[in-house]
Amino acid sequence: MERVSFVLHINPQDQAQYIERHQAVYPELLQAFGEVGIHTYSIFLHEGTLFAYMEVDHYQSAMDQLAVHPANQRWQQFMGDMLITNRQGTTSEVIPEVFHYHN
């Protein structure tokens, strides 16, 4: 299992709407997460920076499968007006893990 974290950015004035939209994530998208091997997925928000964390069987495989899944495509289109494109031309950037404690 892989632990993956990534960052995304939104305009701070969009925070309330971003949170509101995530109160009603499409059930078929949540089902797709499980089908592609995502076991846990959290998003944390701090002043326009989103920190996402997931535990997934195979990250790249899951992302490839979600990229063509209709529910994910619909969700990405719905959320696309809020996400800021980064210097790599994408909306998310995987960040390296530097410490992990598990008991």
Coordinates of N, CA, C and O in Angstrom, one line a residue:
M1 N 0.8 -1.2 0.0 CA 0.0 0.0 0.0 C 0.9 1.2 0.0 O 1.9 1.3 0.7
E2 N 0.5 2.2 -0.8 CA 1.2 3.5 -0.8 C 0.5 4.6 0.0 O -0.8 4.6 0.0
R3 N 1.2 5.4 0.6 CA 0.7 6.6 1.3 C 1.2 7.8 0.4 O 2.4 8.0 0.2
V4 N 0.2 8.6 -0.1 CA 0.5 9.6 -1.0 C -0.1 10.9 -0.6 O -1.3 10.9 -0.1
S5 N 0.7 12.0 -0.6 CA 0.1 13.3 -0.3 C 0.4 14.3 -1.4 O 1.4 14.2 -2.1
F6 N -0.5 15.2 -1.6 CA -0.3 16.2 -2.6 C -0.9 17.5 -2.2 O -1.8 17.5 -1.3
V7 N -0.5 18.6 -2.9 CA -1.1 19.9 -2.6 C -1.8 20.4 -3.8 O -1.4 20.1 -5.0
L8 N -2.8 21.2 -3.6 CA -3.6 21.9 -4.6 C -3.8 23.3 -4.0 O -3.7 23.5 -2.8
H9 N -4.2 24.2 -4.9 CA -4.5 25.6 -4.4 C -5.8 26.1 -4.9 O -6.2 25.8 -6.1
I10 N -6.5 26.9 -4.1 CA -7.7 27.6 -4.5 C -7.5 29.0 -4.0 O -6.7 29.3 -3.2
N11 N -8.3 29.9 -4.5 CA -8.3 31.3 -4.0 C -9.0 31.2 -2.6 O -10.0 30.6 -2.5
P12 N -8.4 31.9 -1.7 CA -9.0 31.9 -0.3 C -10.4 32.3 -0.2 O -11.2 31.8 0.6
Q13 N -10.9 33.2 -1.1 CA -12.3 33.6 -1.1 C -13.2 32.5 -1.6 O -14.4 32.6 -1.3
D14 N -12.7 31.4 -2.1 CA -13.5 30.2 -2.5 C -13.6 29.2 -1.5 O -14.3 28.1 -1.7
Q15 N -13.0 29.4 -0.3 CA -13.0 28.4 0.7 C -14.4 27.8 1.1 O -14.6 26.6 1.2
A16 N -15.3 28.7 1.4 CA -16.6 28.3 1.9 C -17.3 27.4 0.8 O -17.9 26.4 1.1
Q17 N -17.2 27.9 -0.5 CA -17.9 27.1 -1.5 C -17.2 25.7 -1.7 O -17.8 24.7 -2.0
Y18 N -15.8 25.7 -1.6 CA -15.1 24.5 -1.8 C -15.6 23.5 -0.7 O -15.8 22.3 -1.0
I19 N -15.7 23.9 0.5 CA -16.1 23.1 1.6 C -17.5 22.6 1.4 O -17.9 21.4 1.5
E20 N -18.4 23.5 0.9 CA -19.8 23.2 0.7 C -19.9 22.1 -0.4 O -20.7 21.2 -0.3
R21 N -19.1 22.3 -1.5 CA -19.2 21.3 -2.6 C -18.8 19.9 -2.1 O -19.3 18.9 -2.5
H22 N -17.8 19.8 -1.1 CA -17.4 18.6 -0.6 C -18.3 17.9 0.4 O -18.1 16.8 0.8
Q23 N -19.4 18.6 0.7 CA -20.4 18.0 1.6 C -21.3 17.0 0.8 O -22.1 16.3 1.3
A24 N -21.2 17.1 -0.6 CA -22.0 16.3 -1.4 C -21.2 15.7 -2.6 O -21.6 15.8 -3.8
V25 N -20.1 15.0 -2.3 CA -19.4 14.3 -3.3 C -20.2 13.2 -3.9 O -20.9 12.5 -3.2
Y26 N -20.2 13.1 -5.2 CA -21.0 12.1 -5.9 C -20.8 10.7 -5.3 O -19.7 10.2 -5.3
P27 N -21.9 10.0 -5.0 CA -21.7 8.6 -4.5 C -21.0 7.7 -5.4 O -20.2 6.8 -5.0
E28 N -21.3 7.9 -6.7 CA -20.6 7.0 -7.7 C -19.1 7.3 -7.8 O -18.3 6.4 -8.1
L29 N -18.7 8.5 -7.4 CA -17.2 8.8 -7.3 C -16.6 8.1 -6.1 O -15.5 7.5 -6.2
L30 N -17.3 8.2 -5.0 CA -16.8 7.5 -3.8 C -16.7 6.0 -4.0 O -15.8 5.4 -3.6
Q31 N -17.7 5.5 -4.7 CA -17.6 4.0 -5.1 C -16.4 3.7 -6.0 O -15.7 2.7 -5.8
A32 N -16.2 4.6 -6.9 CA -15.0 4.4 -7.8 C -13.7 4.5 -7.1 O -12.8 3.7 -7.4
F33 N -13.6 5.3 -6.0 CA -12.4 5.3 -5.2 C -12.1 3.9 -4.7 O -11.0 3.5 -4.8
G34 N -13.1 3.3 -4.1 CA -12.9 1.9 -3.6 C -12.5 0.9 -4.7 O -11.7 0.1 -4.5
E35 N -13.2 1.1 -5.9 CA -12.9 0.2 -7.0 C -11.5 0.3 -7.5 O -11.0 -0.7 -8.0
V36 N -10.9 1.4 -7.4 CA -9.5 1.6 -8.0 C -8.5 1.4 -6.9 O -7.3 1.5 -7.2
G37 N -8.9 1.1 -5.7 CA -7.9 0.7 -4.6 C -7.6 1.8 -3.7 O -6.6 1.7 -2.9
I38 N -8.4 2.9 -3.6 CA -8.2 3.9 -2.6 C -8.9 3.5 -1.3 O -10.1 3.2 -1.3
H39 N -8.1 3.4 -0.2 CA -8.7 3.0 1.0 C -9.0 4.1 1.9 O -10.0 4.0 2.7
T40 N -8.3 5.2 1.9 CA -8.6 6.4 2.6 C -8.2 7.6 1.8 O -7.2 7.6 1.1
Y41 N -8.9 8.7 1.9 CA -8.6 9.9 1.2 C -9.1 11.1 2.0 O -10.3 11.2 2.3
S42 N -8.2 12.0 2.4 CA -8.5 13.2 3.2 C -8.0 14.4 2.5 O -7.0 14.4 1.9
I43 N -8.7 15.5 2.7 CA -8.3 16.8 2.2 C -8.4 17.8 3.4 O -9.4 17.9 4.0
F44 N -7.3 18.5 3.6 CA -7.2 19.5 4.6 C -7.0 20.9 3.9 O -6.3 21.0 2.9
L45 N -7.6 21.9 4.5 CA -7.6 23.2 3.9 C -7.0 24.2 4.8 O -7.4 24.3 6.0
H46 N -6.0 25.0 4.3 CA -5.4 26.1 5.1 C -5.1 27.3 4.2 O -4.2 27.2 3.4
E47 N -5.9 28.3 4.4 CA -5.7 29.6 3.7 C -5.4 29.4 2.2 O -4.5 30.0 1.6
G48 N -6.3 28.6 1.5 CA -6.2 28.5 0.1 C -5.3 27.3 -0.4 O -5.3 27.0 -1.5
T49 N -4.6 26.7 0.5 CA -3.8 25.5 0.2 C -4.5 24.3 0.7 O -4.9 24.2 1.8
L50 N -4.6 23.4 -0.2 CA -5.3 22.1 0.1 C -4.2 21.0 0.2 O -3.3 20.9 -0.7
F51 N -4.2 20.3 1.3 CA -3.3 19.2 1.5 C -4.1 17.9 1.5 O -5.0 17.7 2.3
A52 N -3.8 17.1 0.5 CA -4.6 15.8 0.4 C -3.7 14.6 0.7 O -2.5 14.7 0.5
Y53 N -4.3 13.6 1.3 CA -3.6 12.4 1.7 C -4.4 11.2 1.4 O -5.7 11.2 1.6
M54 N -3.8 10.2 0.8 CA -4.5 9.0 0.5 C -3.7 7.8 0.8 O -2.4 7.8 0.7
E55 N -4.3 6.7 1.1 CA -3.7 5.4 1.2 C -4.4 4.6 0.1 O -5.6 4.5 0.0
V56 N -3.5 4.1 -0.8 CA -4.0 3.5 -2.0 C -3.1 2.3 -2.4 O -1.9 2.3 -2.1
D57 N -3.7 1.3 -3.0 CA -2.9 0.1 -3.4 C -1.8 0.5 -4.4 O -0.6 0.2 -4.1
H58 N -2.1 1.2 -5.5 CA -1.2 1.6 -6.5 C -1.6 3.0 -7.0 O -2.6 3.0 -7.8
Y59 N -0.9 4.0 -6.5 CA -1.3 5.4 -6.8 C -1.5 5.6 -8.3 O -2.6 6.1 -8.8
Q60 N -0.5 5.4 -9.1 CA -0.5 5.7 -10.5 C -1.6 5.0 -11.3 O -2.4 5.5 -12.1
S61 N -1.8 3.7 -10.9 CA -2.9 2.9 -11.5 C -4.2 3.5 -11.2 O -5.1 3.6 -12.0
A62 N -4.4 3.9 -9.9 CA -5.7 4.4 -9.5 C -6.0 5.7 -10.2 O -7.1 6.0 -10.7
M63 N -4.9 6.6 -10.3 CA -5.1 7.9 -11.0 C -5.5 7.7 -12.5 O -6.3 8.4 -13.1
D64 N -4.8 6.7 -13.1 CA -5.1 6.4 -14.5 C -6.5 5.9 -14.7 O -7.2 6.3 -15.7
Q65 N -7.0 5.1 -13.8 CA -8.4 4.6 -13.9 C -9.4 5.7 -13.6 O -10.4 5.7 -14.3
L66 N -9.1 6.5 -12.7 CA -10.0 7.6 -12.4 C -10.1 8.6 -13.5 O -11.1 9.2 -13.7
A67 N -9.0 8.8 -14.2 CA -8.9 9.8 -15.3 C -10.0 9.5 -16.4 O -10.5 10.4 -17.0
V68 N -10.3 8.2 -16.5 CA -11.3 7.9 -17.6 C -12.7 7.5 -17.0 O -13.6 7.2 -17.7
H69 N -12.8 7.6 -15.7 CA -14.1 7.3 -15.1 C -15.1 8.4 -15.2 O -14.7 9.6 -14.9
P70 N -16.3 8.2 -15.7 CA -17.2 9.3 -16.0 C -17.6 10.1 -14.7 O -17.7 11.3 -14.8
A71 N -17.7 9.5 -13.5 CA -18.0 10.2 -12.3 C -16.9 11.2 -12.0 O -17.1 12.3 -11.6
N72 N -15.6 10.7 -12.1 CA -14.5 11.6 -11.8 C -14.4 12.7 -12.8 O -14.1 13.8 -12.5
Q73 N -14.6 12.4 -14.1 CA -14.5 13.4 -15.1 C -15.6 14.5 -14.8 O -15.3 15.7 -14.9
R74 N -16.8 14.1 -14.4 CA -17.8 15.1 -14.1 C -17.4 15.9 -12.9 O -17.6 17.1 -12.8
W75 N -16.8 15.3 -11.8 CA -16.4 16.0 -10.6 C -15.3 17.0 -10.9 O -15.3 18.1 -10.5
Q76 N -14.3 16.5 -11.7 CA -13.2 17.4 -12.1 C -13.7 18.6 -12.8 O -13.2 19.8 -12.6
Q77 N -14.7 18.5 -13.7 CA -15.2 19.6 -14.4 C -16.0 20.5 -13.4 O -15.8 21.7 -13.5
F78 N -16.7 19.9 -12.5 CA -17.4 20.7 -11.5 C -16.5 21.5 -10.6 O -16.8 22.7 -10.2
M79 N -15.4 20.9 -10.2 CA -14.4 21.6 -9.3 C -13.4 22.5 -10.1 O -12.7 23.3 -9.5
G80 N -13.3 22.3 -11.4 CA -12.2 23.0 -12.1 C -12.2 24.5 -12.1 O -11.1 25.1 -12.2
D81 N -13.3 25.1 -11.8 CA -13.3 26.6 -11.7 C -12.7 27.1 -10.5 O -12.4 28.3 -10.4
M82 N -12.4 26.2 -9.5 CA -11.8 26.7 -8.2 C -10.3 26.4 -8.2 O -9.6 27.1 -7.5
L83 N -9.8 25.3 -8.8 CA -8.4 24.9 -8.7 C -7.5 25.8 -9.5 O -7.8 26.1 -10.7
I84 N -6.4 26.2 -8.9 CA -5.4 27.0 -9.6 C -4.3 26.1 -10.2 O -3.8 25.2 -9.5
T85 N -4.0 26.4 -11.4 CA -3.0 25.7 -12.1 C -1.6 26.1 -11.6 O -1.3 27.2 -11.4
N86 N -0.7 25.1 -11.3 CA 0.6 25.3 -10.8 C 1.6 25.5 -11.9 O 1.3 25.5 -13.0
R87 N 2.9 25.7 -11.5 CA 3.9 26.0 -12.4 C 4.2 24.8 -13.4 O 4.8 25.0 -14.4
Q88 N 3.8 23.6 -13.0 CA 3.9 22.5 -13.9 C 2.8 22.3 -14.9 O 2.7 21.4 -15.7
G89 N 1.8 23.2 -14.8 CA 0.6 23.2 -15.7 C -0.5 22.2 -15.2 O -1.4 21.9 -16.0
T90 N -0.4 21.8 -14.0 CA -1.4 20.9 -13.4 C -2.0 21.5 -12.2 O -1.5 22.6 -11.8
T91 N -3.0 20.9 -11.6 CA -3.6 21.5 -10.4 C -3.2 20.8 -9.2 O -3.5 21.3 -8.1
S92 N -2.4 19.7 -9.3 CA -1.9 19.1 -8.0 C -0.5 18.7 -8.2 O 0.0 18.5 -9.3
E93 N 0.2 18.6 -7.1 CA 1.6 18.3 -7.1 C 1.9 17.3 -5.9 O 1.6 17.6 -4.7
V94 N 2.3 16.1 -6.2 CA 2.7 15.1 -5.2 C 3.8 15.6 -4.4 O 4.8 16.2 -4.9
I95 N 3.7 15.5 -3.0 CA 4.8 16.0 -2.2 C 5.4 14.8 -1.4 O 4.7 13.8 -1.1
P96 N 6.7 14.8 -1.2 CA 7.3 13.6 -0.6 C 7.1 13.5 0.9 O 7.0 14.5 1.6
E97 N 7.0 12.3 1.3 CA 6.9 12.0 2.7 C 8.3 12.0 3.3 O 9.2 11.5 2.8
V98 N 8.5 12.8 4.4 CA 9.8 12.9 5.1 C 9.8 12.2 6.5 O 10.8 12.0 7.1
F99 N 8.6 11.9 7.0 CA 8.5 11.3 8.3 C 7.2 10.5 8.4 O 6.2 11.0 7.9
H100 N 7.2 9.3 9.0 CA 6.0 8.6 9.2 C 6.2 7.8 10.5 O 7.2 7.1 10.7
Y101 N 5.2 7.9 11.4 CA 5.1 7.1 12.6 C 3.9 6.3 12.6 O 2.8 6.7 12.3
H102 N 4.0 5.0 12.8 CA 2.9 4.1 12.9 C 3.1 3.1 14.1 O 4.1 2.6 14.2
N103 N 2.1 3.0 14.9 CA 2.2 2.1 16.1 C 1.2 1.0 15.9 O 0.1 1.0 15.5

